[in-house]
Tab-separated table of C-alpha atoms in Angstrom:
chain	number	residue	atom	x	y	z
A	1	UNK	CA	5.699	-18.108	-6.980
A	2	UNK	CA	5.591	-16.532	-3.530
A	3	UNK	CA	5.080	-20.022	-2.055
A	4	UNK	CA	6.536	-18.975	1.257
A	5	UNK	CA	4.233	-15.977	1.587
A	6	UNK	CA	1.243	-18.093	0.526
A	7	UNK	CA	2.071	-20.773	3.090
A	8	UNK	CA	2.614	-18.231	5.855
A	9	UNK	CA	-0.665	-16.507	5.031
A	10	UNK	CA	-2.450	-19.857	5.146
A	11	UNK	CA	-0.931	-20.521	8.533
A	12	UNK	CA	-2.092	-17.120	9.782
A	13	UNK	CA	-5.620	-17.808	8.533
A	14	UNK	CA	-5.557	-21.161	10.305
A	15	UNK	CA	-4.497	-19.478	13.557
A	16	UNK	CA	-7.223	-16.872	13.183
A	17	UNK	CA	-9.757	-19.650	12.675
A	18	UNK	CA	-8.439	-21.248	15.877
A	19	UNK	CA	-8.698	-17.945	17.749
A	20	UNK	CA	-12.197	-17.286	16.414
A	21	UNK	CA	-13.301	-20.792	17.390
A	22	UNK	CA	-11.984	-20.330	20.920
A	23	UNK	CA	-13.794	-16.994	21.259
A	24	UNK	CA	-16.983	-18.546	19.947
A	25	UNK	CA	-16.607	-21.449	22.369
A	26	UNK	CA	-16.054	-19.065	25.281
A	27	UNK	CA	-19.212	-17.203	24.401
A	28	UNK	CA	-21.192	-20.452	24.133
A	29	UNK	CA	-19.891	-21.633	27.496
A	30	UNK	CA	-20.664	-18.283	29.127
A	31	UNK	CA	-24.155	-18.347	27.653
A	32	UNK	CA	-24.707	-21.899	28.863
A	33	UNK	CA	-23.415	-20.976	32.319
A	34	UNK	CA	-25.837	-18.070	32.412
A	35	UNK	CA	-28.741	-20.367	31.544
A	36	UNK	CA	-27.853	-23.223	33.883
A	37	UNK	CA	-25.852	-21.608	36.656
A	38	UNK	CA	-22.947	-23.957	35.912
A	39	UNK	CA	-20.137	-22.289	37.865
A	40	UNK	CA	-17.435	-24.721	36.682
A	41	UNK	CA	-18.210	-23.848	33.072
A	42	UNK	CA	-18.008	-20.153	33.853
A	43	UNK	CA	-14.526	-20.714	35.298
A	44	UNK	CA	-13.435	-22.476	32.112
A	45	UNK	CA	-14.214	-19.322	30.160
A	46	UNK	CA	-11.692	-17.433	32.217
A	47	UNK	CA	-9.014	-20.040	31.574
A	48	UNK	CA	-9.788	-19.960	27.849
A	49	UNK	CA	-9.228	-16.216	27.775
A	50	UNK	CA	-5.497	-16.643	28.457
A	51	UNK	CA	-5.228	-19.010	25.492
A	52	UNK	CA	-7.031	-16.506	23.262
A	53	UNK	CA	-4.663	-13.724	24.298
A	54	UNK	CA	-1.622	-15.891	23.615
A	55	UNK	CA	-2.916	-16.735	20.141
A	56	UNK	CA	-3.482	-13.052	19.443
A	57	UNK	CA	0.127	-12.167	20.247
A	58	UNK	CA	1.458	-15.045	18.156
A	59	UNK	CA	-0.668	-14.074	15.148
A	60	UNK	CA	0.297	-10.402	15.390
A	61	UNK	CA	4.018	-11.187	15.674
A	62	UNK	CA	3.752	-13.427	12.636
A	63	UNK	CA	1.886	-10.764	10.626
A	64	UNK	CA	4.465	-8.093	11.546
A	65	UNK	CA	7.281	-10.478	10.575
A	66	UNK	CA	5.668	-11.068	7.158
A	67	UNK	CA	5.299	-7.329	6.573
A	68	UNK	CA	8.967	-6.848	7.462
A	69	UNK	CA	10.387	-9.705	5.434
A	70	UNK	CA	8.051	-10.243	2.478
A	71	UNK	CA	7.230	-6.662	1.437
A	72	UNK	CA	3.577	-7.514	0.758
A	73	UNK	CA	1.530	-5.177	-1.429
A	74	UNK	CA	-2.049	-4.864	-2.673
A	75	UNK	CA	-4.353	-7.666	-1.446
A	76	UNK	CA	-1.615	-9.336	0.618
A	77	UNK	CA	-0.851	-6.087	2.428
A	78	UNK	CA	-4.529	-5.326	3.004
A	79	UNK	CA	-4.978	-8.780	4.503
A	80	UNK	CA	-1.983	-8.410	6.815
A	81	UNK	CA	-3.185	-5.004	7.997
A	82	UNK	CA	-6.626	-6.474	8.516
A	83	UNK	CA	-5.231	-9.310	10.613
A	84	UNK	CA	-4.427	-6.830	13.397
A	85	UNK	CA	-7.991	-5.563	13.470
A	86	UNK	CA	-9.419	-9.070	13.362
A	87	UNK	CA	-7.304	-10.268	16.296
A	88	UNK	CA	-7.823	-7.074	18.275
A	89	UNK	CA	-11.595	-7.296	17.988
A	90	UNK	CA	-11.664	-11.052	18.626
A	91	UNK	CA	-9.650	-10.506	21.777
A	92	UNK	CA	-12.108	-7.864	22.996
A	93	UNK	CA	-15.014	-10.179	22.225
A	94	UNK	CA	-13.251	-12.829	24.293
A	95	UNK	CA	-13.068	-10.341	27.181
A	96	UNK	CA	-16.803	-9.787	26.933
A	97	UNK	CA	-17.371	-13.545	27.060
A	98	UNK	CA	-15.365	-13.505	30.299
A	99	UNK	CA	-17.567	-10.684	31.649
A	100	UNK	CA	-20.661	-12.700	30.812
A	101	UNK	CA	-19.203	-15.744	32.568
A	102	UNK	CA	-18.510	-13.620	35.654
A	103	UNK	CA	-22.140	-12.501	35.712
A	104	UNK	CA	-23.206	-16.126	35.375
A	105	UNK	CA	-21.100	-17.042	38.430
A	106	UNK	CA	-22.610	-14.242	40.513
A	107	UNK	CA	-26.165	-15.018	39.493
A	108	UNK	CA	-25.616	-18.633	40.522
A	109	UNK	CA	-25.371	-17.421	44.140
A	110	UNK	CA	-28.120	-14.819	43.915
A	111	UNK	CA	-30.534	-15.605	41.080
A	112	UNK	CA	-32.352	-12.822	39.339
A	113	UNK	CA	-36.088	-13.453	39.750
A	114	UNK	CA	-37.047	-12.537	36.175
A	115	UNK	CA	-36.121	-14.447	32.998
A	116	UNK	CA	-32.834	-13.503	31.322
A	117	UNK	CA	-34.096	-14.343	27.829
A	118	UNK	CA	-32.894	-11.072	26.391
A	119	UNK	CA	-29.324	-11.489	27.628
A	120	UNK	CA	-29.372	-15.033	26.282
A	121	UNK	CA	-30.651	-13.879	22.917
A	122	UNK	CA	-27.969	-11.168	22.780
A	123	UNK	CA	-25.251	-13.678	23.576
A	124	UNK	CA	-26.659	-16.188	21.048
A	125	UNK	CA	-26.732	-13.502	18.350
A	126	UNK	CA	-23.150	-12.614	19.323
A	127	UNK	CA	-22.046	-16.235	18.869
A	128	UNK	CA	-23.613	-16.391	15.404
A	129	UNK	CA	-22.109	-13.028	14.434
A	130	UNK	CA	-18.600	-14.016	15.509
A	131	UNK	CA	-18.921	-17.274	13.635
A	132	UNK	CA	-20.061	-15.572	10.429
A	133	UNK	CA	-17.502	-12.767	10.687
A	134	UNK	CA	-14.577	-15.195	10.940
A	135	UNK	CA	-16.131	-17.297	8.185
A	136	UNK	CA	-16.434	-14.182	6.011
A	137	UNK	CA	-12.739	-13.459	6.562
A	138	UNK	CA	-11.646	-16.973	5.715
A	139	UNK	CA	-13.932	-17.380	2.706
A	140	UNK	CA	-13.328	-13.785	1.535
A	141	UNK	CA	-17.085	-13.287	1.491
A	142	UNK	CA	-18.066	-9.609	1.553
A	143	UNK	CA	-21.831	-10.293	1.590
A	144	UNK	CA	-21.475	-12.532	4.629
A	145	UNK	CA	-19.436	-9.856	6.441
A	146	UNK	CA	-22.183	-7.318	5.788
A	147	UNK	CA	-24.889	-9.765	6.942
A	148	UNK	CA	-23.029	-10.555	10.151
A	149	UNK	CA	-22.614	-6.852	10.951
A	150	UNK	CA	-26.294	-6.177	10.262
A	151	UNK	CA	-27.274	-8.521	13.113
A	152	UNK	CA	-25.850	-5.958	15.504
A	153	UNK	CA	-29.250	-4.245	15.286
A	154	UNK	CA	-30.849	-7.258	17.026
A	155	UNK	CA	-28.411	-6.964	19.908
A	156	UNK	CA	-28.932	-3.207	20.194
A	157	UNK	CA	-32.729	-3.626	20.290
A	158	UNK	CA	-32.523	-6.349	22.966
A	159	UNK	CA	-30.120	-4.204	24.972
A	160	UNK	CA	-32.485	-1.220	25.002
A	161	UNK	CA	-35.490	-3.388	25.892
A	162	UNK	CA	-33.539	-5.149	28.645
A	163	UNK	CA	-32.486	-1.824	30.191
A	164	UNK	CA	-36.121	-0.712	30.323
A	165	UNK	CA	-37.193	-3.995	31.949
A	166	UNK	CA	-34.459	-3.941	34.582
A	167	UNK	CA	-35.137	-0.300	35.435
A	168	UNK	CA	-38.869	-1.018	35.733
A	169	UNK	CA	-38.125	-3.957	38.052
A	170	UNK	CA	-35.727	-1.848	40.073
A	171	UNK	CA	-38.454	0.771	40.684
A	172	UNK	CA	-40.389	-1.869	42.664
A	173	UNK	CA	-37.338	-3.563	44.245
A	174	UNK	CA	-34.775	-0.887	45.154
A	175	UNK	CA	-33.083	-3.460	47.431
A	176	UNK	CA	-31.965	-5.284	44.254
A	177	UNK	CA	-29.992	-2.281	42.999
A	178	UNK	CA	-26.606	-4.028	43.095
A	179	UNK	CA	-27.786	-7.007	41.142
A	180	UNK	CA	-29.583	-4.772	38.637
A	181	UNK	CA	-26.450	-2.701	38.096
A	182	UNK	CA	-24.435	-5.813	37.284
A	183	UNK	CA	-27.060	-6.997	34.832
A	184	UNK	CA	-27.083	-3.620	33.114
A	185	UNK	CA	-23.300	-3.726	32.874
A	186	UNK	CA	-23.463	-7.218	31.396
A	187	UNK	CA	-26.014	-6.120	28.838
A	188	UNK	CA	-23.753	-3.191	27.949
A	189	UNK	CA	-20.826	-5.574	27.462
A	190	UNK	CA	-22.915	-7.655	25.079
A	191	UNK	CA	-23.887	-4.523	23.229
A	192	UNK	CA	-20.182	-3.679	22.901
A	193	UNK	CA	-19.533	-7.222	21.736
A	194	UNK	CA	-21.841	-6.566	18.779
A	195	UNK	CA	-19.875	-3.411	17.994
A	196	UNK	CA	-16.620	-5.365	17.981
A	197	UNK	CA	-18.025	-7.892	15.539
A	198	UNK	CA	-19.145	-4.964	13.379
A	199	UNK	CA	-15.597	-3.550	13.456
A	200	UNK	CA	-14.267	-6.944	12.504
A	201	UNK	CA	-16.697	-7.124	9.566
A	202	UNK	CA	-15.697	-3.647	8.424
A	203	UNK	CA	-12.065	-4.773	8.447
A	204	UNK	CA	-12.975	-7.791	6.297
A	205	UNK	CA	-14.805	-5.566	3.789
A	206	UNK	CA	-11.734	-3.307	3.710
A	207	UNK	CA	-9.465	-6.286	3.093
A	208	UNK	CA	-11.606	-7.442	0.181
A	209	UNK	CA	-12.363	-4.101	-1.464
A	210	UNK	CA	-9.959	-1.495	-0.132
A	211	UNK	CA	-13.017	0.570	0.878
A	212	UNK	CA	-13.561	1.827	4.406
A	213	UNK	CA	-17.148	0.686	4.869
A	214	UNK	CA	-19.311	1.967	7.719
A	215	UNK	CA	-21.475	-1.032	8.607
A	216	UNK	CA	-22.900	0.342	11.821
A	217	UNK	CA	-25.160	3.286	11.119
B	16	UNK	CA	6.781	26.807	-18.426
B	17	UNK	CA	3.905	24.520	-17.593
B	18	UNK	CA	1.722	25.002	-14.571
B	19	UNK	CA	1.505	22.649	-11.595
B	20	UNK	CA	-1.245	20.256	-12.648
B	21	UNK	CA	-0.434	20.429	-16.322
B	22	UNK	CA	0.300	17.468	-18.528
B	23	UNK	CA	3.894	17.126	-19.697
B	24	UNK	CA	3.447	14.270	-22.147
B	25	UNK	CA	0.207	13.411	-23.867
B	26	UNK	CA	0.441	10.010	-25.535
B	27	UNK	CA	-2.325	8.699	-27.783
B	28	UNK	CA	-2.644	5.300	-29.441
B	29	UNK	CA	1.101	4.692	-29.477
B	30	UNK	CA	2.107	1.563	-31.428
B	31	UNK	CA	5.729	0.584	-31.917
B	32	UNK	CA	7.231	-2.299	-33.855
B	33	UNK	CA	10.796	-3.595	-33.906
B	34	UNK	CA	10.639	-5.218	-37.320
B	35	UNK	CA	7.639	-7.536	-37.116
B	36	UNK	CA	7.416	-7.715	-33.350
B	37	UNK	CA	5.124	-5.211	-31.705
B	38	UNK	CA	6.689	-3.717	-28.575
B	39	UNK	CA	3.990	-1.164	-27.706
B	40	UNK	CA	0.281	-1.663	-28.300
B	41	UNK	CA	-1.969	1.340	-28.499
B	42	UNK	CA	-0.603	3.056	-25.396
B	43	UNK	CA	-2.569	6.087	-24.267
B	44	UNK	CA	-1.587	8.107	-21.202
B	45	UNK	CA	-1.021	11.613	-19.891
B	46	UNK	CA	2.137	12.075	-17.812
B	47	UNK	CA	1.825	14.997	-15.390
B	48	UNK	CA	4.446	17.732	-15.205
B	49	UNK	CA	6.589	18.165	-12.110
B	50	UNK	CA	5.950	14.763	-10.600
B	51	UNK	CA	7.525	11.316	-10.728
B	52	UNK	CA	5.967	8.704	-12.969
B	53	UNK	CA	7.266	5.148	-12.572
B	54	UNK	CA	7.124	2.588	-15.356
B	55	UNK	CA	7.076	-1.013	-14.156
B	56	UNK	CA	6.617	-4.433	-15.712
B	57	UNK	CA	8.538	-7.624	-16.467
B	58	UNK	CA	11.492	-7.648	-18.868
B	59	UNK	CA	10.392	-7.154	-22.445
B	60	UNK	CA	7.080	-5.536	-21.461
B	61	UNK	CA	7.815	-2.325	-23.381
B	62	UNK	CA	8.516	0.053	-20.495
B	63	UNK	CA	12.027	1.019	-21.619
B	64	UNK	CA	10.849	1.298	-25.219
B	65	UNK	CA	8.086	3.602	-24.027
B	66	UNK	CA	10.596	5.703	-22.057
B	67	UNK	CA	12.914	6.012	-25.055
B	68	UNK	CA	10.035	7.135	-27.244
B	69	UNK	CA	9.635	10.231	-25.090
B	70	UNK	CA	12.895	11.777	-26.362
B	71	UNK	CA	13.216	9.842	-29.614
B	72	UNK	CA	16.044	7.603	-28.433
B	73	UNK	CA	14.418	4.834	-30.463
B	74	UNK	CA	15.578	6.685	-33.562
B	75	UNK	CA	18.937	5.084	-32.888
B	76	UNK	CA	17.474	1.573	-33.258
B	77	UNK	CA	17.136	0.157	-36.758
B	78	UNK	CA	13.838	-1.189	-38.110
B	79	UNK	CA	11.614	0.747	-35.732
B	80	UNK	CA	8.164	1.778	-36.878
B	81	UNK	CA	5.977	4.025	-34.734
B	82	UNK	CA	2.332	5.052	-35.025
B	83	UNK	CA	0.182	7.206	-32.802
B	84	UNK	CA	1.075	10.503	-31.224
B	85	UNK	CA	3.315	11.805	-28.449
B	86	UNK	CA	2.903	15.459	-27.581
B	87	UNK	CA	5.317	17.177	-25.236
B	88	UNK	CA	4.284	20.664	-24.178
B	89	UNK	CA	2.455	20.960	-27.478
B	90	UNK	CA	5.432	19.698	-29.523
B	91	UNK	CA	4.794	16.678	-31.755
B	92	UNK	CA	7.666	14.519	-30.536
B	93	UNK	CA	7.388	11.941	-33.325
B	94	UNK	CA	7.228	14.402	-36.230
B	95	UNK	CA	10.219	14.143	-38.600
B	96	UNK	CA	10.433	17.935	-38.513
B	97	UNK	CA	10.953	18.036	-34.751
B	98	UNK	CA	14.423	19.252	-33.759
B	99	UNK	CA	15.687	16.167	-31.935
B	100	UNK	CA	18.706	17.945	-30.461
B	101	UNK	CA	16.449	20.565	-28.928
B	102	UNK	CA	13.999	17.879	-27.778
B	103	UNK	CA	16.771	15.950	-26.016
B	104	UNK	CA	17.996	19.132	-24.381
B	105	UNK	CA	14.532	19.645	-22.911
B	106	UNK	CA	14.043	15.927	-22.222
B	107	UNK	CA	17.268	14.553	-20.739
B	108	UNK	CA	18.113	10.991	-19.902
B	109	UNK	CA	19.976	9.046	-17.224
B	110	UNK	CA	20.913	5.443	-17.916
B	111	UNK	CA	21.151	2.244	-15.916
B	112	UNK	CA	24.932	2.205	-15.714
B	113	UNK	CA	26.616	5.453	-14.729
B	114	UNK	CA	28.485	6.615	-17.838
B	115	UNK	CA	30.742	9.528	-16.904
B	116	UNK	CA	33.010	10.749	-19.667
B	117	UNK	CA	36.708	9.990	-19.062
B	118	UNK	CA	37.475	13.588	-18.082
B	119	UNK	CA	37.287	15.732	-14.969
B	120	UNK	CA	34.069	16.192	-12.974
B	121	UNK	CA	34.030	19.805	-14.076
B	122	UNK	CA	34.385	18.987	-17.751
B	123	UNK	CA	31.725	16.270	-17.536
B	124	UNK	CA	29.180	18.813	-16.361
B	125	UNK	CA	30.405	21.683	-18.537
B	126	UNK	CA	30.269	19.409	-21.585
B	127	UNK	CA	26.585	19.991	-22.396
B	128	UNK	CA	26.560	23.762	-21.856
B	129	UNK	CA	29.752	24.056	-23.979
B	130	UNK	CA	28.112	22.053	-26.785
B	131	UNK	CA	25.188	24.450	-26.561
B	132	UNK	CA	27.579	27.403	-26.929
B	133	UNK	CA	28.355	28.557	-23.390
B	134	UNK	CA	31.986	29.683	-23.231
B	135	UNK	CA	32.086	32.195	-20.391
B	136	UNK	CA	34.204	30.769	-17.556
B	137	UNK	CA	32.250	32.383	-14.726
B	138	UNK	CA	28.970	31.173	-16.162
B	139	UNK	CA	30.308	27.631	-16.598
B	140	UNK	CA	31.556	27.705	-12.990
B	141	UNK	CA	28.053	28.638	-11.897
B	142	UNK	CA	26.428	25.904	-13.944
B	143	UNK	CA	28.849	23.263	-12.652
B	144	UNK	CA	28.287	24.246	-9.023
B	145	UNK	CA	24.526	24.626	-9.209
B	146	UNK	CA	24.125	21.356	-11.126
B	147	UNK	CA	26.201	19.493	-8.541
B	148	UNK	CA	24.217	21.099	-5.737
B	149	UNK	CA	20.922	20.089	-7.322
B	150	UNK	CA	22.224	16.544	-7.817
B	151	UNK	CA	23.154	16.435	-4.090
B	152	UNK	CA	26.800	15.785	-4.924
B	153	UNK	CA	28.531	19.152	-4.497
B	154	UNK	CA	29.553	18.824	-0.847
B	155	UNK	CA	31.155	15.439	-1.475
B	156	UNK	CA	33.241	16.530	-4.481
B	157	UNK	CA	33.768	20.299	-4.253
B	158	UNK	CA	37.503	19.865	-3.568
B	159	UNK	CA	38.128	17.528	-6.499
B	160	UNK	CA	36.260	19.098	-9.388
B	161	UNK	CA	39.294	18.832	-11.629
B	162	UNK	CA	40.016	15.207	-10.869
B	163	UNK	CA	38.834	12.380	-13.114
B	164	UNK	CA	35.188	11.481	-12.806
B	165	UNK	CA	36.156	7.819	-13.087
B	166	UNK	CA	37.556	8.000	-9.542
B	167	UNK	CA	34.087	8.493	-8.072
B	168	UNK	CA	32.085	5.675	-6.508
B	169	UNK	CA	29.243	4.192	-8.554
B	170	UNK	CA	26.628	6.138	-6.639
B	171	UNK	CA	28.584	9.379	-7.036
B	172	UNK	CA	29.051	8.685	-10.738
B	173	UNK	CA	25.316	8.285	-11.181
B	174	UNK	CA	24.653	11.572	-9.384
B	175	UNK	CA	27.318	13.150	-11.591
B	176	UNK	CA	25.386	11.895	-14.625
B	177	UNK	CA	22.237	13.442	-13.195
B	178	UNK	CA	24.144	16.711	-12.638
B	179	UNK	CA	25.369	16.519	-16.224
B	180	UNK	CA	21.780	16.229	-17.454
B	181	UNK	CA	20.652	19.108	-15.206
B	182	UNK	CA	23.465	21.326	-16.531
B	183	UNK	CA	21.707	21.751	-19.873
B	184	UNK	CA	18.576	22.926	-18.025
B	185	UNK	CA	16.134	20.251	-19.131
B	186	UNK	CA	12.452	20.224	-18.179
B	187	UNK	CA	12.177	16.445	-18.063
B	188	UNK	CA	14.574	13.803	-16.797
B	189	UNK	CA	14.026	10.264	-18.083
B	190	UNK	CA	15.688	7.561	-16.002
B	191	UNK	CA	16.168	3.983	-17.104
B	192	UNK	CA	16.746	1.880	-13.963
B	193	UNK	CA	19.069	4.541	-12.537
B	194	UNK	CA	19.847	2.650	-9.320
B	195	UNK	CA	19.962	-0.974	-10.431
B	196	UNK	CA	23.771	-0.933	-10.402
B	197	UNK	CA	24.020	0.879	-7.048
B	198	UNK	CA	24.278	-0.173	-3.423
B	199	UNK	CA	21.376	0.579	-1.009
B	200	UNK	CA	22.950	3.758	0.425
B	201	UNK	CA	23.585	5.252	-3.021
B	202	UNK	CA	20.107	4.151	-4.056
B	203	UNK	CA	18.611	5.942	-1.065
B	204	UNK	CA	20.517	9.110	-2.014
B	205	UNK	CA	19.218	9.017	-5.590
B	206	UNK	CA	15.684	8.378	-4.323
B	207	UNK	CA	15.894	11.327	-1.941
B	208	UNK	CA	17.192	13.398	-4.841
B	209	UNK	CA	14.172	12.470	-6.975
B	210	UNK	CA	11.923	13.878	-4.299
B	211	UNK	CA	13.802	17.188	-4.518
B	212	UNK	CA	14.010	17.258	-8.304
B	213	UNK	CA	10.313	16.729	-8.913
B	214	UNK	CA	9.622	20.237	-7.617
B	215	UNK	CA	11.266	21.631	-10.744
B	216	UNK	CA	11.414	18.744	-13.183
B	217	UNK	CA	9.157	16.115	-14.680
B	218	UNK	CA	10.648	12.711	-13.919
B	219	UNK	CA	9.843	9.458	-15.667
B	220	UNK	CA	11.647	6.444	-14.252
B	221	UNK	CA	11.812	2.818	-15.343
B	222	UNK	CA	12.470	0.528	-12.411
B	223	UNK	CA	12.536	-3.207	-11.782
B	224	UNK	CA	12.389	-2.540	-8.092
B	225	UNK	CA	8.735	-2.462	-7.118
B	226	UNK	CA	9.438	-1.038	-3.677
B	227	UNK	CA	11.345	1.774	-5.351
B	228	UNK	CA	8.390	2.589	-7.589
B	229	UNK	CA	6.237	2.633	-4.456
B	230	UNK	CA	8.642	4.910	-2.617
B	231	UNK	CA	9.538	7.490	-5.231
B	232	UNK	CA	6.659	7.881	-7.663
B	233	UNK	CA	3.390	9.775	-7.672
B	234	UNK	CA	1.899	7.714	-10.457
B	235	UNK	CA	2.790	4.257	-11.698
B	236	UNK	CA	2.238	2.670	-15.096
B	237	UNK	CA	2.258	-1.125	-15.343
B	238	UNK	CA	3.184	-2.557	-18.745
B	239	UNK	CA	2.715	-6.144	-19.866
B	240	UNK	CA	3.488	-7.521	-23.339
B	241	UNK	CA	3.512	-4.016	-24.779
B	242	UNK	CA	0.180	-3.095	-23.275
B	243	UNK	CA	-0.329	-0.390	-20.648
B	244	UNK	CA	-2.389	-2.535	-18.286
B	245	UNK	CA	-2.904	-0.075	-15.478
B	246	UNK	CA	-1.871	3.512	-14.879
B	247	UNK	CA	-2.903	5.086	-11.603
B	248	UNK	CA	-1.808	6.978	-8.511
B	249	UNK	CA	1.016	4.916	-7.011
B	250	UNK	CA	-0.627	4.531	-3.611
B	251	UNK	CA	-3.760	3.233	-5.304
B	252	UNK	CA	-1.912	0.870	-7.620
B	253	UNK	CA	0.125	-0.686	-4.806
B	254	UNK	CA	-2.665	-0.889	-2.271
B	255	UNK	CA	-5.732	-1.636	-4.335
B	256	UNK	CA	-4.921	-2.284	-7.985
B	257	UNK	CA	-7.845	-2.463	-10.369
B	258	UNK	CA	-6.472	-5.135	-12.672
B	259	UNK	CA	-5.753	-8.670	-11.502
B	260	UNK	CA	-2.637	-8.807	-13.709
B	261	UNK	CA	-1.269	-5.781	-11.853
B	262	UNK	CA	-1.976	-7.407	-8.496
B	263	UNK	CA	-0.288	-10.636	-9.563
B	264	UNK	CA	2.771	-8.813	-10.831
B	265	UNK	CA	3.339	-6.403	-7.957
B	266	UNK	CA	2.714	-9.096	-5.344
B	267	UNK	CA	5.260	-11.344	-7.060
B	268	UNK	CA	2.747	-13.956	-8.199
B	269	UNK	CA	3.289	-13.298	-11.851
B	270	UNK	CA	3.878	-16.039	-14.411
């Protein structure tokens, strides 16, 4: 019974997997562009963002249609409510990938003299978190959602350390203030990215348990 | 009268057999006063049987055997010494199909009070008007009180039946699928009425319409094969049910 609802829910999950994969790919590309200065790759991230946004709107329309026509309750309803949070946070993560790609493009013209290991580690952690968060949603895996959210601490620690390093560098090279400001902004975007994955994980825990978990303390 | 958070019905270990087939299995629940309790479950699950136990309507069915206890406001409902007429005055009932008597609107509503000995014309006038007002029907029919009740629409007839129950000043109104024969507009009117009535009355409603249970009730009881599977606050039961059988049933994945 409820074959139509089951099929539609499966289709939604498939679309969310597609959206999550695109966001993950954008982040990987942006990270690679940051490492290698590959400007063409950075531009691809921007193009991918439009596709991500289109997927988001399609998924949300479909979820609203199912709520209107299928009268879902209990677990079905919690999943459909969760879909909006999942897509909203994935879309914001995609935006942050675009910010990172923009930084990569700028640094290609005017390289920062110190290593950007911390930014790279933040972005790499972000990729893994997004992957696990979407996986947790699809596999209905509460433990995995909690694990993915917990990695936000790594990003936060790198962010704080990176700020200190950039400010220390800036003290000796005030002429690099503009570049330093952009790097700090980028690091802040990555820090926000971690928060969005945490929100996404909280939504998954809510979908599975009905409890409003606070995973970011 | 009972206070706000008080229990109207206290049911303990209720078993009921129709001949050899067991229709209720050790049902235990407290139904709160002045709120709406919805009973849901597939056909044959025992919900209507449970409802009818609350005012001894099962007495009318042959071969029924009941064990366990049902207390209403301290009264032992199942005791042979309980005054059933008095019980049914306090615990009224509205049925699935509107069943107005073939007489005028006025006489339909005055019927109960007259049976209970009210003869004074002015007092009957008052009861008829106030009952119709409380059943949200007065404005629609005030100019035709002496016309036949059979000329009303189905939705109006059902509200007339509710008014007729209210006229004998019950404390509880039991409803067995009261809107299943009505169109959506009439259904919406009855549902809005329930919201008003629960301020003064305890309502217990059997419904096959899950969305209706979600809309109108404070607590919902889910029955399956005579067993009370889950009984919880309605918002909890429809959003995060504890039992997988409840989830499967309310989400339409049952069977």
